[in-house]
Short mmCIF file of C-alpha atoms and ligand atoms in Angstrom, two decimals:
data_model
loop_
_atom_site.label_atom_id
_atom_site.label_comp_id
_atom_site.label_asym_id
_atom_site.label_seq_id
_atom_site.Cartn_x
_atom_site.Cartn_y
_atom_site.Cartn_z
CA UNK A 1 13.74 -10.97 -31.72
CA UNK A 2 10.37 -10.48 -30.32
CA UNK A 3 10.54 -8.29 -27.35
CA UNK A 4 7.29 -9.97 -25.99
CA UNK A 5 5.57 -13.69 -27.21
CA UNK A 6 2.44 -14.98 -25.86
CA UNK A 7 1.21 -17.94 -26.70
CA UNK A 8 -2.10 -19.22 -26.72
CA UNK A 9 -2.67 -17.17 -23.26
CA UNK A 10 -6.04 -18.04 -21.11
CA UNK A 11 -7.34 -16.31 -18.45
CA UNK A 12 -10.79 -17.08 -16.10
CA UNK A 13 -12.64 -15.23 -13.59
CA UNK A 14 -14.56 -17.70 -11.96
CA UNK A 15 -16.44 -19.40 -14.80
CA UNK A 16 -16.19 -16.30 -16.71
CA UNK A 17 -13.04 -17.15 -19.31
CA UNK A 18 -11.82 -13.26 -19.71
CA UNK A 19 -8.92 -14.63 -22.26
CA UNK A 20 -9.18 -17.27 -25.03
CA UNK A 21 -6.26 -17.97 -26.63
CA UNK A 22 -4.37 -14.71 -27.07
CA UNK A 23 -1.33 -15.12 -29.17
CA UNK A 24 0.72 -11.86 -29.70
CA UNK A 25 4.31 -11.61 -30.27
CA UNK A 26 6.03 -7.32 -30.40
CA UNK A 27 8.88 -6.90 -31.90
CA UNK A 28 11.57 -4.41 -30.66
CA UNK A 29 10.48 -0.68 -32.08
CA UNK A 30 6.92 -1.91 -32.15
CA UNK A 31 4.25 0.28 -31.16
CA UNK A 32 0.86 -1.62 -30.93
CA UNK A 33 -2.21 -0.44 -29.58
CA UNK A 34 -5.28 -2.46 -28.25
CA UNK A 35 -8.48 -1.26 -28.27
CA UNK A 36 -11.98 -2.92 -27.45
CA UNK A 37 -14.98 -2.45 -25.82
CA UNK A 38 -15.18 -2.64 -21.97
CA UNK A 39 -14.63 -5.58 -20.43
CA UNK A 40 -12.93 -7.47 -23.66
CA UNK A 41 -9.78 -8.33 -21.66
CA UNK A 42 -7.77 -4.97 -22.84
CA UNK A 43 -6.79 -4.67 -18.30
CA UNK A 44 -6.54 -7.99 -18.32
CA UNK A 45 -4.28 -8.79 -21.22
CA UNK A 46 -2.05 -6.30 -19.80
CA UNK A 47 -1.90 -7.86 -16.36
CA UNK A 48 -1.45 -11.01 -17.11
CA UNK A 49 2.03 -10.18 -19.08
CA UNK A 50 2.89 -7.77 -16.21
CA UNK A 51 2.39 -11.03 -13.89
CA UNK A 52 -0.42 -8.97 -11.84
CA UNK A 53 -2.82 -11.40 -12.62
CA UNK A 54 -1.86 -15.72 -13.33
CA UNK A 55 -2.80 -17.62 -16.53
CA UNK A 56 -4.61 -20.65 -16.15
CA UNK A 57 -2.35 -21.64 -19.71
CA UNK A 58 0.12 -20.51 -22.13
CA UNK A 59 3.18 -19.14 -22.62
CA UNK A 60 5.04 -16.02 -22.11
CA UNK A 61 9.14 -14.97 -23.18
CA UNK A 62 10.50 -12.32 -22.81
CA UNK A 63 13.52 -11.22 -25.10
CA UNK A 64 13.64 -15.13 -26.17
CA UNK A 65 13.37 -16.31 -22.38
CA UNK A 66 10.68 -17.91 -20.71
CA UNK A 67 8.95 -16.71 -18.20
CA UNK A 68 5.59 -18.76 -18.21
CA UNK A 69 5.16 -22.36 -19.30
CA UNK A 70 2.27 -24.41 -19.50
CA UNK A 71 3.49 -27.91 -19.15
CA UNK A 72 0.84 -30.88 -19.03
CA UNK A 73 -1.84 -28.13 -18.74
CA UNK A 74 -0.07 -27.01 -15.16
CA UNK A 75 1.36 -23.57 -16.24
CA UNK A 76 4.37 -22.75 -14.38
CA UNK A 77 6.26 -19.43 -13.47
CA UNK A 78 9.87 -18.93 -14.00
CA UNK A 79 11.54 -19.10 -10.42
CA UNK A 80 13.29 -15.27 -10.79
CA UNK A 81 9.94 -12.94 -11.94
CA UNK A 82 11.93 -9.85 -11.19
CA UNK A 83 15.31 -11.00 -13.38
CA UNK A 84 12.28 -10.35 -16.06
CA UNK A 85 9.60 -8.03 -14.24
CA UNK A 86 13.18 -5.55 -15.33
CA UNK A 87 12.02 -6.14 -18.59
CA UNK A 88 8.87 -3.97 -18.71
CA UNK A 89 7.60 -1.66 -17.30
CA UNK A 90 3.54 -0.78 -16.92
CA UNK A 91 1.70 3.12 -16.72
CA UNK A 92 -1.32 2.58 -14.59
CA UNK A 93 -4.52 4.76 -15.43
CA UNK A 94 -4.59 6.70 -12.12
CA UNK A 95 -0.70 6.54 -12.00
CA UNK A 96 -0.18 4.55 -9.02
CA UNK A 97 3.11 7.07 -7.85
CA UNK A 98 3.83 6.82 -3.96
CA UNK A 99 2.25 9.97 -2.10
CA UNK A 100 4.58 10.15 0.27
CA UNK A 101 8.00 10.54 -1.51
CA UNK A 102 9.15 13.31 -3.78
CA UNK A 103 9.15 13.17 -7.60
CA UNK A 104 12.66 12.46 -7.27
CA UNK A 105 12.37 9.75 -5.00
CA UNK A 106 9.55 8.30 -6.58
CA UNK A 107 11.51 8.20 -10.00
CA UNK A 108 15.01 7.15 -7.89
CA UNK A 109 13.78 4.23 -5.59
CA UNK A 110 13.79 1.44 -7.79
CA UNK A 111 16.50 1.66 -9.40
CA UNK A 112 18.41 2.45 -6.31
CA UNK A 113 16.53 -0.44 -3.97
CA UNK A 114 15.86 -2.55 -6.76
CA UNK A 115 18.39 -2.68 -9.35
CA UNK A 116 20.87 -1.28 -6.76
CA UNK A 117 22.84 1.33 -9.24
CA UNK A 118 25.19 4.12 -7.64
CA UNK A 119 22.77 7.04 -6.39
CA UNK A 120 24.89 9.59 -7.85
CA UNK A 121 24.24 8.04 -11.70
CA UNK A 122 20.68 6.93 -11.26
CA UNK A 123 20.15 10.95 -9.98
CA UNK A 124 21.67 12.13 -13.16
CA UNK A 125 19.42 10.03 -15.36
CA UNK A 126 16.58 10.74 -13.74
CA UNK A 127 17.11 14.64 -13.99
CA UNK A 128 17.54 14.46 -17.60
CA UNK A 129 14.04 12.74 -18.38
CA UNK A 130 12.61 15.05 -16.08
CA UNK A 131 14.34 17.74 -18.42
CA UNK A 132 12.47 15.48 -21.65
CA UNK A 133 9.12 15.35 -19.74
CA UNK A 134 9.52 20.08 -19.01
CA UNK A 135 9.50 19.00 -15.61
CA UNK A 136 13.22 19.08 -13.91
CA UNK A 137 11.24 21.81 -11.71
CA UNK A 138 9.24 19.24 -10.00
CA UNK A 139 12.35 16.96 -9.31
CA UNK A 140 11.27 18.19 -4.81
CA UNK A 141 7.39 18.14 -5.38
CA UNK A 142 5.13 15.47 -4.26
CA UNK A 143 3.34 13.71 -5.98
CA UNK A 144 -0.35 15.85 -4.59
CA UNK A 145 0.89 19.25 -5.98
CA UNK A 146 1.28 17.84 -9.23
CA UNK A 147 -1.86 17.94 -12.46
CA UNK A 148 -2.96 15.02 -13.71
CA UNK A 149 -1.37 15.14 -16.54
CA UNK A 150 2.34 15.65 -14.75
CA UNK A 151 1.85 13.05 -12.56
CA UNK A 152 0.67 10.70 -15.54
CA UNK A 153 4.32 12.11 -17.08
CA UNK A 154 6.20 11.19 -13.91
CA UNK A 155 4.47 7.28 -13.69
CA UNK A 156 6.39 7.29 -17.04
CA UNK A 157 9.38 8.73 -16.34
CA UNK A 158 8.87 6.09 -13.46
CA UNK A 159 8.83 3.61 -15.72
CA UNK A 160 11.12 4.63 -18.12
CA UNK A 161 14.02 5.03 -15.02
CA UNK A 162 14.06 1.19 -14.93
CA UNK A 163 15.36 0.99 -19.27
CA UNK A 164 12.43 -1.81 -19.52
CA UNK A 165 13.37 -3.61 -23.14
CA UNK A 166 8.65 -2.56 -23.89
CA UNK A 167 6.62 -0.20 -21.61
CA UNK A 168 3.03 -0.86 -21.05
CA UNK A 169 0.19 1.50 -21.12
CA UNK A 170 -3.61 0.72 -19.57
CA UNK A 171 -5.51 3.68 -20.75
CA UNK A 172 -2.79 6.36 -19.38
CA UNK A 173 -5.27 9.35 -20.53
CA UNK A 174 -8.72 8.11 -18.99
CA UNK A 175 -8.30 9.55 -15.39
CA UNK A 176 -7.54 13.09 -17.32
CA UNK A 177 -9.47 15.96 -17.69
CA UNK A 178 -9.68 16.45 -21.59
CA UNK A 179 -7.47 19.28 -21.52
CA UNK A 180 -4.02 17.09 -20.01
CA UNK A 181 -4.82 14.02 -22.27
CA UNK A 182 -2.76 16.31 -24.73
CA UNK A 183 0.28 16.68 -22.89
CA UNK A 184 0.70 12.59 -22.65
CA UNK A 185 -0.29 11.72 -25.72
CA UNK A 186 2.62 14.06 -27.21
CA UNK A 187 5.04 12.70 -24.16
CA UNK A 188 4.34 9.13 -25.77
CA UNK A 189 4.22 9.81 -29.38
CA UNK A 190 7.41 11.29 -28.42
CA UNK A 191 8.90 7.30 -27.37
CA UNK A 192 7.42 5.99 -30.57
CA UNK A 193 9.77 8.48 -32.70
CA UNK A 194 12.62 7.17 -30.31
CA UNK A 195 11.20 4.17 -31.10
CA UNK A 196 10.26 2.37 -27.74
CA UNK A 197 8.55 -0.69 -27.87
CA UNK A 198 4.82 0.22 -26.44
CA UNK A 199 2.32 -1.44 -25.75
CA UNK A 200 -0.99 0.66 -25.77
CA UNK A 201 -4.27 -0.51 -24.08
CA UNK A 202 -6.21 3.25 -25.16
CA UNK A 203 -9.72 4.41 -25.98
CA UNK A 204 -7.94 7.22 -28.56
CA UNK A 205 -8.90 6.25 -31.63
CA UNK A 206 -6.52 9.03 -33.18
CA UNK A 207 -4.40 8.79 -31.26
CA UNK A 208 -3.35 4.97 -31.62
CA UNK A 209 -4.17 5.55 -35.57
CA UNK A 210 -1.52 8.52 -35.80
CA UNK A 211 1.06 6.42 -33.17
CA UNK A 212 0.73 2.41 -34.25
CA UNK A 213 2.83 0.46 -35.79
CA UNK A 214 -0.76 -2.02 -35.34
CA UNK A 215 -3.72 -2.06 -34.30
CA UNK A 216 -5.40 -4.78 -32.66
CA UNK A 217 -9.26 -5.03 -31.49
CA UNK A 218 -10.58 -7.56 -28.66
CA UNK A 219 -13.83 -8.48 -27.80
CA UNK A 220 -15.05 -11.38 -25.86
CA UNK A 221 -11.66 -12.54 -24.66
CA UNK A 222 -10.16 -12.70 -28.24
CA UNK A 223 -8.27 -11.02 -31.05
CA UNK A 224 -10.90 -10.32 -33.35
CA UNK A 225 -8.56 -8.46 -35.72
CA UNK A 226 -5.17 -6.74 -36.32
CA UNK A 227 -3.18 -4.97 -39.01
CA UNK A 228 -1.72 -1.41 -39.67
CA UNK A 229 -3.74 0.93 -38.16
CA UNK A 230 -5.22 2.74 -42.14
CA UNK A 231 -6.03 -1.36 -42.40
CA UNK A 232 -8.01 -1.80 -39.10
CA UNK A 233 -9.84 2.00 -38.81
CA UNK A 234 -9.75 2.42 -43.10
CA UNK A 235 -10.44 -0.95 -44.71
CA UNK A 236 -11.96 -2.69 -41.25
CA UNK A 237 -12.14 -6.32 -42.45
CA UNK A 238 -14.83 -7.99 -39.71
CA UNK A 239 -18.60 -7.08 -38.74
CA UNK A 240 -17.49 -6.61 -34.73
CA UNK A 241 -14.95 -4.14 -35.36
CA UNK A 242 -16.77 -2.30 -38.38
CA UNK A 243 -19.90 -1.95 -35.31
CA UNK A 244 -16.80 -0.88 -32.61
CA UNK A 245 -16.01 1.75 -34.68
CA UNK A 246 -18.86 2.49 -35.39
CA UNK A 247 -20.34 3.50 -31.78
CA UNK A 248 -16.98 5.06 -31.48
CA UNK A 249 -17.31 7.35 -33.85
CA UNK A 250 -21.03 8.59 -32.78
CA UNK B 1 -3.05 17.26 55.54
CA UNK B 2 -2.42 20.06 53.83
CA UNK B 3 -2.77 20.16 50.04
CA UNK B 4 1.21 20.65 48.56
CA UNK B 5 1.67 17.33 51.29
CA UNK B 6 -0.65 15.13 49.52
CA UNK B 7 0.85 17.05 45.62
CA UNK B 8 4.20 15.18 46.60
CA UNK B 9 2.60 12.11 48.14
CA UNK B 10 0.99 11.74 44.97
CA UNK B 11 4.42 12.24 42.71
CA UNK B 12 5.92 10.32 44.13
CA UNK B 13 3.70 7.72 41.93
CA UNK B 14 4.03 9.74 39.18
CA UNK B 15 6.81 8.17 38.41
CA UNK B 16 5.25 4.42 38.21
CA UNK B 17 2.23 5.83 36.47
CA UNK B 18 4.54 6.68 33.72
CA UNK B 19 6.73 3.31 33.82
CA UNK B 20 2.95 1.63 33.32
CA UNK B 21 2.25 4.01 30.45
CA UNK B 22 5.81 4.18 28.33
CA UNK B 23 6.55 0.34 29.37
CA UNK B 24 2.66 -0.67 27.91
CA UNK B 25 3.39 2.08 24.08
CA UNK B 26 6.94 0.07 24.24
CA UNK B 27 5.78 -3.21 23.73
CA UNK B 28 1.84 -2.84 22.44
CA UNK B 29 2.89 -0.92 19.71
CA UNK B 30 5.29 -3.25 17.93
CA UNK B 31 3.15 -6.51 19.47
CA UNK B 32 0.30 -4.90 18.15
CA UNK B 33 2.24 -4.88 14.40
CA UNK B 34 2.63 -8.25 15.02
CA UNK B 35 -1.06 -9.65 15.68
CA UNK B 36 -2.34 -6.89 12.74
CA UNK B 37 -0.27 -9.22 10.67
CA UNK B 38 -1.48 -12.86 11.73
CA UNK B 39 -4.99 -11.24 11.66
CA UNK B 40 -4.52 -10.82 8.06
CA UNK B 41 -3.16 -14.13 7.71
CA UNK B 42 -4.16 -15.99 4.38
CA UNK B 43 -4.41 -19.09 7.10
CA UNK B 44 -7.84 -19.23 7.60
CA UNK B 45 -7.51 -21.28 11.01
CA UNK B 46 -4.42 -17.49 12.16
CA UNK B 47 -6.76 -15.02 11.27
CA UNK B 48 -9.82 -16.78 12.69
CA UNK B 49 -8.16 -17.27 16.45
CA UNK B 50 -6.07 -13.55 16.28
CA UNK B 51 -9.74 -12.64 15.41
CA UNK B 52 -11.18 -14.51 18.28
CA UNK B 53 -8.41 -13.65 20.36
CA UNK B 54 -9.06 -9.61 19.72
CA UNK B 55 -12.41 -9.40 20.46
CA UNK B 56 -12.00 -11.23 23.72
CA UNK B 57 -9.77 -8.23 24.49
CA UNK B 58 -11.50 -5.66 23.67
CA UNK B 59 -14.61 -7.11 24.83
CA UNK B 60 -14.22 -7.15 28.64
CA UNK B 61 -13.17 -5.09 30.79
CA UNK B 62 -9.13 -4.54 30.70
CA UNK B 63 -9.39 -4.89 34.70
CA UNK B 64 -10.75 -8.57 34.74
CA UNK B 65 -7.35 -8.68 32.08
CA UNK B 66 -5.42 -6.97 34.72
CA UNK B 67 -7.03 -8.92 37.39
CA UNK B 68 -6.70 -12.39 35.63
CA UNK B 69 -3.32 -11.52 34.63
CA UNK B 70 -1.69 -11.12 38.07
CA UNK B 71 -3.40 -13.39 40.18
CA UNK B 72 -4.56 -16.13 37.87
CA UNK B 73 -0.96 -18.17 38.00
CA UNK B 74 -1.38 -18.32 41.12
CA UNK B 75 -4.93 -19.55 41.24
CA UNK B 76 -3.92 -22.24 38.66
CA UNK B 77 -0.62 -23.36 39.27
CA UNK B 78 0.43 -22.19 42.40
CA UNK B 79 2.64 -19.28 41.57
CA UNK B 80 3.40 -17.28 44.00
CA UNK B 81 1.85 -14.09 42.99
CA UNK B 82 4.62 -11.49 42.03
CA UNK B 83 6.31 -8.60 44.91
CA UNK B 84 6.93 -6.54 41.72
CA UNK B 85 3.26 -5.83 40.56
CA UNK B 86 4.94 -3.16 37.43
CA UNK B 87 5.62 -6.88 35.90
CA UNK B 88 1.85 -8.19 35.25
CA UNK B 89 0.44 -4.62 35.22
CA UNK B 90 2.85 -4.24 31.93
CA UNK B 91 1.95 -7.88 30.53
CA UNK B 92 -1.85 -7.02 31.16
CA UNK B 93 -1.48 -3.20 29.94
CA UNK B 94 0.42 -4.14 26.45
CA UNK B 95 -1.96 -7.13 25.60
CA UNK B 96 -4.61 -5.23 25.89
CA UNK B 97 -3.38 -2.40 24.13
CA UNK B 98 -1.69 -4.27 21.31
CA UNK B 99 -5.20 -5.59 20.54
CA UNK B 100 -6.63 -2.46 19.94
CA UNK B 101 -3.20 -1.44 17.81
CA UNK B 102 -3.83 -4.23 16.25
CA UNK B 103 -7.07 -3.19 14.74
CA UNK B 104 -6.16 0.43 14.21
CA UNK B 105 -2.83 -0.87 11.90
CA UNK B 106 -4.99 -3.11 10.20
CA UNK B 107 -7.66 -0.47 9.12
CA UNK B 108 -4.80 1.33 8.26
CA UNK B 109 -3.08 -1.27 5.96
CA UNK B 110 -6.87 -1.92 4.54
CA UNK B 111 -7.23 1.92 3.27
CA UNK B 112 -3.78 1.61 1.13
CA UNK B 113 -4.74 1.16 -2.48
CA UNK B 114 -4.05 -1.58 -4.12
CA UNK B 115 -2.15 0.37 -6.89
CA UNK B 116 0.24 0.64 -4.78
CA UNK B 117 1.20 -2.48 -4.18
CA UNK B 118 0.67 -3.42 -7.96
CA UNK B 119 3.10 -0.32 -8.83
CA UNK B 120 5.77 -1.83 -6.44
CA UNK B 121 5.40 -4.82 -7.77
CA UNK B 122 5.93 -4.33 -11.60
CA UNK B 123 8.44 -2.00 -10.43
CA UNK B 124 10.23 -5.48 -8.84
CA UNK B 125 9.48 -4.07 -4.67
CA UNK B 126 10.39 -7.54 -2.55
CA UNK B 127 6.71 -7.83 -0.12
CA UNK B 128 8.68 -6.85 3.09
CA UNK B 129 10.68 -3.62 0.16
CA UNK B 130 7.00 -3.17 -0.56
CA UNK B 131 5.36 -2.64 3.00
CA UNK B 132 8.44 -1.22 4.96
CA UNK B 133 9.17 1.29 1.95
CA UNK B 134 5.74 2.14 0.55
CA UNK B 135 3.38 0.84 2.48
CA UNK B 136 4.14 1.67 6.21
CA UNK B 137 4.79 5.28 5.80
CA UNK B 138 1.48 5.89 4.43
CA UNK B 139 -0.21 3.63 7.09
CA UNK B 140 1.07 5.80 9.64
CA UNK B 141 0.15 9.22 8.75
CA UNK B 142 -3.13 7.46 7.93
CA UNK B 143 -4.01 5.93 11.84
CA UNK B 144 -2.10 9.05 13.47
CA UNK B 145 -5.46 10.55 15.00
CA UNK B 146 -6.62 6.94 15.87
CA UNK B 147 -3.00 6.09 17.51
CA UNK B 148 -3.34 9.12 19.58
CA UNK B 149 -6.72 8.62 21.21
CA UNK B 150 -5.87 4.83 22.58
CA UNK B 151 -2.90 7.08 23.56
CA UNK B 152 -4.57 9.21 25.35
CA UNK B 153 -6.90 6.75 26.62
CA UNK B 154 -4.07 5.11 27.65
CA UNK B 155 -2.96 8.03 30.52
CA UNK B 156 -6.21 7.38 32.33
CA UNK B 157 -6.71 3.56 32.32
CA UNK B 158 -2.84 3.42 33.83
CA UNK B 159 -5.77 4.14 37.29
CA UNK B 160 -6.76 0.98 36.71
CA UNK B 161 -3.48 -0.88 38.34
CA UNK B 162 -4.99 0.32 41.78
CA UNK B 163 -7.04 -3.10 41.52
CA UNK B 164 -4.18 -4.90 42.13
CA UNK B 165 -2.54 -2.06 44.45
CA UNK B 166 0.19 -1.45 42.22
CA UNK B 167 1.73 1.62 44.39
CA UNK B 168 1.18 4.66 41.34
CA UNK B 169 -0.44 7.56 41.80
CA UNK B 170 -3.79 7.16 41.26
CA UNK B 171 -3.12 4.09 43.79
CA UNK B 172 -1.73 6.26 46.39
CA UNK B 173 -4.77 8.95 45.93
CA UNK B 174 -6.92 6.50 46.71
CA UNK B 175 -5.32 5.56 49.56
CA UNK B 176 -5.17 9.11 50.52
CA UNK B 177 -8.74 9.93 50.35
CA UNK B 178 -9.61 7.15 52.44
CA UNK B 179 -7.24 7.87 54.90
CA UNK B 180 -8.21 11.73 55.64
CA UNK B 181 -11.83 10.87 54.13
CA UNK B 182 -11.06 13.94 51.40
CA UNK B 183 -12.21 14.27 47.98
CA UNK B 184 -9.21 16.04 47.07
CA UNK B 185 -6.64 13.74 45.99
CA UNK B 186 -9.34 13.07 43.13
CA UNK B 187 -8.94 16.42 42.09
CA UNK B 188 -5.50 16.18 42.62
CA UNK B 189 -5.29 13.33 39.73
CA UNK B 190 -8.07 14.61 37.29
CA UNK B 191 -5.07 17.47 37.46
CA UNK B 192 -2.23 15.04 37.28
CA UNK B 193 -3.71 13.21 34.04
CA UNK B 194 -5.30 16.23 32.52
CA UNK B 195 -1.80 17.22 31.97
CA UNK B 196 -0.29 14.71 31.16
CA UNK B 197 -3.11 14.10 27.86
CA UNK B 198 -2.32 17.90 27.28
CA UNK B 199 1.50 16.84 26.66
CA UNK B 200 0.58 13.86 24.89
CA UNK B 201 -1.77 16.21 22.57
CA UNK B 202 1.60 18.56 21.66
CA UNK B 203 3.73 15.87 20.98
CA UNK B 204 1.40 13.99 18.31
CA UNK B 205 -0.18 17.44 17.34
CA UNK B 206 3.41 17.76 16.35
CA UNK B 207 4.02 13.89 14.76
CA UNK B 208 1.07 14.40 12.68
CA UNK B 209 2.02 18.22 11.72
CA UNK B 210 5.59 16.77 10.47
CA UNK B 211 3.29 14.90 8.12
CA UNK B 212 1.45 16.47 6.61
CA UNK B 213 3.90 17.25 3.81
CA UNK B 214 1.48 15.41 1.56
CA UNK B 215 -2.16 14.43 0.69
N1 ATP C 1 -10.71 -9.18 -10.35
C1 ATP C 1 -11.47 -10.13 -11.03
N2 ATP C 1 -12.14 -10.91 -10.84
C2 ATP C 1 -13.67 -11.22 -11.12
N3 ATP C 1 -13.82 -10.30 -12.84
C3 ATP C 1 -12.76 -9.27 -13.52
C4 ATP C 1 -11.71 -9.00 -12.30
N4 ATP C 1 -10.81 -8.55 -13.47
C5 ATP C 1 -11.81 -8.33 -14.40
N5 ATP C 1 -12.67 -8.68 -14.47
C6 ATP C 1 -13.57 -8.47 -15.42
O1 ATP C 1 -13.12 -9.55 -16.59
C7 ATP C 1 -13.80 -9.49 -17.58
C8 ATP C 1 -12.57 -8.51 -18.82
O2 ATP C 1 -11.94 -7.07 -17.82
P1 ATP C 1 -10.69 -6.41 -18.25
O3 ATP C 1 -10.78 -5.73 -17.10
O4 ATP C 1 -9.80 -7.01 -18.83
O5 ATP C 1 -11.42 -5.27 -19.77
P2 ATP C 1 -10.93 -3.88 -20.55
O6 ATP C 1 -11.10 -4.96 -21.46
O7 ATP C 1 -9.77 -3.56 -19.56
O8 ATP C 1 -12.61 -3.00 -20.09
P3 ATP C 1 -12.39 -1.62 -20.15
O9 ATP C 1 -12.43 -0.71 -21.51
O10 ATP C 1 -13.64 -1.00 -19.05
O11 ATP C 1 -11.46 -1.08 -18.73
C9 ATP C 1 -14.61 -8.04 -17.18
O12 ATP C 1 -15.90 -8.63 -17.43
C10 ATP C 1 -14.05 -8.18 -15.38
O13 ATP C 1 -15.43 -7.71 -14.96
MG1 MG C 2 -9.54 -1.64 -18.33
#
């Protein structure tokens, strides 16, 4: 079964069409990277998939259930969107941790408040996740006391603590100093090895190549090319992709 | 009249000064939040009307507003002027201060990065949970210095109650000054206000310190 299925997604900002007839399915355990020039609609696609933006047309299913439908040209969102939000997590470029909460409270607040799960159980799981990330000694720290790389790892754990079926990343290392990107990429790689389903928007080409099962190249709001990383990077079919990758290598 | 008698007489009004002060805060702090939320309403009509009301309240003297609340009902509807002047005083003060607090709250709420709302939304928090758990605590920290400024102004503004002869500390002082043709009561009043604000400063400083645990 597809974890995520997007069909014919359309999105405009005023007169600007940002997504044109985008269709995309992600299978369980699959790691998909999305690359493309600035303004090509990568973030918008993730924001539509996570309901931060509303589609103008198209359909979105999570785990075979319809979250968004288009009926007679009208986009209809499911009544209980929070049921769908439980299926995914989103890691932001600039972390968006809650600054007034400790690390542990950042992790526990949503599982306890939103999912209404028992505190002790959630705490145990969150501490375990922190240990896995080598952050257990930061449980009582505040986000402002952490480095950017640590903050981003905490925000990944915050998403994982909700036990999502799929994780979205929007340029998870773009806000980090170069020497800090490695620790975050390592964590994502580790998740990929554990068969976490992930969609990653990134400008880190070497990383995309190494970690993905599939690479998607977007430009001008359309998927120009997609395939196995070795094909997209090694045996590029489309001139636009070739151009983009050429600019990147310089 | 010697200085000690003067101080004793004026102290009798301090209770009323405190009553204006605390009751104004009690009503205006929450009222200001309601006004702020209405001011940020998606409805252009609601936000426009509230915006106009706020600009009137901030653009006209509190003294005029106090006179209007105290004597307006009599001149307009023939309703007799209430004996207990504390009620109109607190109504006028609470409404006026709510307008100032509303603008402070609004600035604070609008200063919270949109990413905080988005993170909360993706995690499944409801709008109310997002506001109460994520936004409000951060707003409180950000606006505390501005709120402190307003509170200090309020301490001094309680003296405006003399315009409707409410027997608070300054009104009594002014009466003594008139009957004794002495400037001394004003000096005493100044010392009272200064001491009152020293306490406000101390308490609000503690509150700001208490929120210093994060940036
Ligand atoms: N809220 C918005 N209102 C208006 N236009 C927007 C909005 N968000 C994005 N856009 C526009 O939509 C287009 C696609 O933006 P998007 O952020 O999806 O690009 P991107 O591929 O993520 O680029 P980058 O690599 O720079 O992050 C851009 O032209 C952008 O200016
Ligand atoms: Mg982007």
